[in-house]
Amino acid sequence: MVDRIMKVNAYTTFDLLDGEVEGHGFEEEALAVLNVTAPRKNPDHVELQLEMDNTDLDAVKPHADSVTLSAAQARELAAELEEYAEKVEDAQSE
């Protein structure tokens, strides 16, 4: 990805995932970077960040999205991810 907005390095959670952007009248696929982080000093939240490779997108301008989660919200999200990961694994093992 060129012209990145997010800093991507060895500590980035996931880079080069398959992503999709959907809006009114368009749908595009592109590589994506997904990162989970918290402030180094006095962490008071978890931040989830997503950036799509803007070289593969025509319908949206280059940007990165982020969501700030409390510790409880981050745990709730983690539990949901575990639940759905298990469903996918169960379906693939049948």
Short mmCIF file of C-alpha atoms in Angstrom, two decimals, residues 28-71:
data_model
loop_
_atom_site.label_atom_id
_atom_site.label_comp_id
_atom_site.label_asym_id
_atom_site.label_seq_id
_atom_site.Cartn_x
_atom_site.Cartn_y
_atom_site.Cartn_z
CA GLU A 28 -15.10 -2.39 -4.22
CA GLU A 29 -12.50 -4.83 -2.95
CA ALA A 30 -9.03 -3.88 -1.78
CA LEU A 31 -6.26 -4.97 0.54
CA ALA A 32 -6.66 -3.69 4.09
CA VAL A 33 -4.64 -3.06 7.24
CA LEU A 34 -6.32 -3.76 10.60
CA ASN A 35 -4.66 -2.79 13.85
CA VAL A 36 -5.51 -2.98 17.53
CA THR A 37 -3.63 -0.74 19.93
CA ALA A 38 -3.79 1.17 23.21
CA PRO A 39 -1.85 4.19 24.45
CA ARG A 40 1.57 3.25 25.84
CA LYS A 41 1.35 5.52 28.87
CA ASN A 42 -1.72 5.38 31.09
CA PRO A 43 -3.88 3.39 28.65
CA ASP A 44 -7.54 4.25 29.06
CA HIS A 45 -8.98 2.74 25.87
CA VAL A 46 -8.41 0.26 23.07
CA GLU A 47 -8.31 1.57 19.52
CA LEU A 48 -9.33 -0.47 16.49
CA GLN A 49 -8.02 1.00 13.21
CA LEU A 50 -8.79 0.05 9.60
CA GLU A 51 -7.32 1.38 6.37
CA MET A 52 -8.09 0.16 2.86
CA ASP A 53 -5.47 0.29 0.10
CA ASN A 54 -6.49 3.47 -1.69
CA THR A 55 -4.70 2.45 -4.90
CA ASP A 56 -7.42 -0.19 -5.42
CA LEU A 57 -10.38 2.12 -4.68
CA ASP A 58 -12.09 4.60 -6.97
CA ALA A 59 -15.24 5.44 -4.99
CA VAL A 60 -13.70 6.71 -1.73
CA LYS A 61 -10.89 9.10 -0.95
CA PRO A 62 -7.87 7.84 1.01
CA HIS A 63 -8.73 7.62 4.69
CA ALA A 64 -8.41 5.45 7.78
CA ASP A 65 -11.22 4.63 10.19
CA SER A 66 -10.86 4.07 13.91
CA VAL A 67 -13.08 3.11 16.82
CA THR A 68 -12.29 3.76 20.48
CA LEU A 69 -13.38 0.97 22.82
CA SER A 70 -13.45 0.72 26.59
CA ALA A 71 -11.81 -2.35 28.11
#
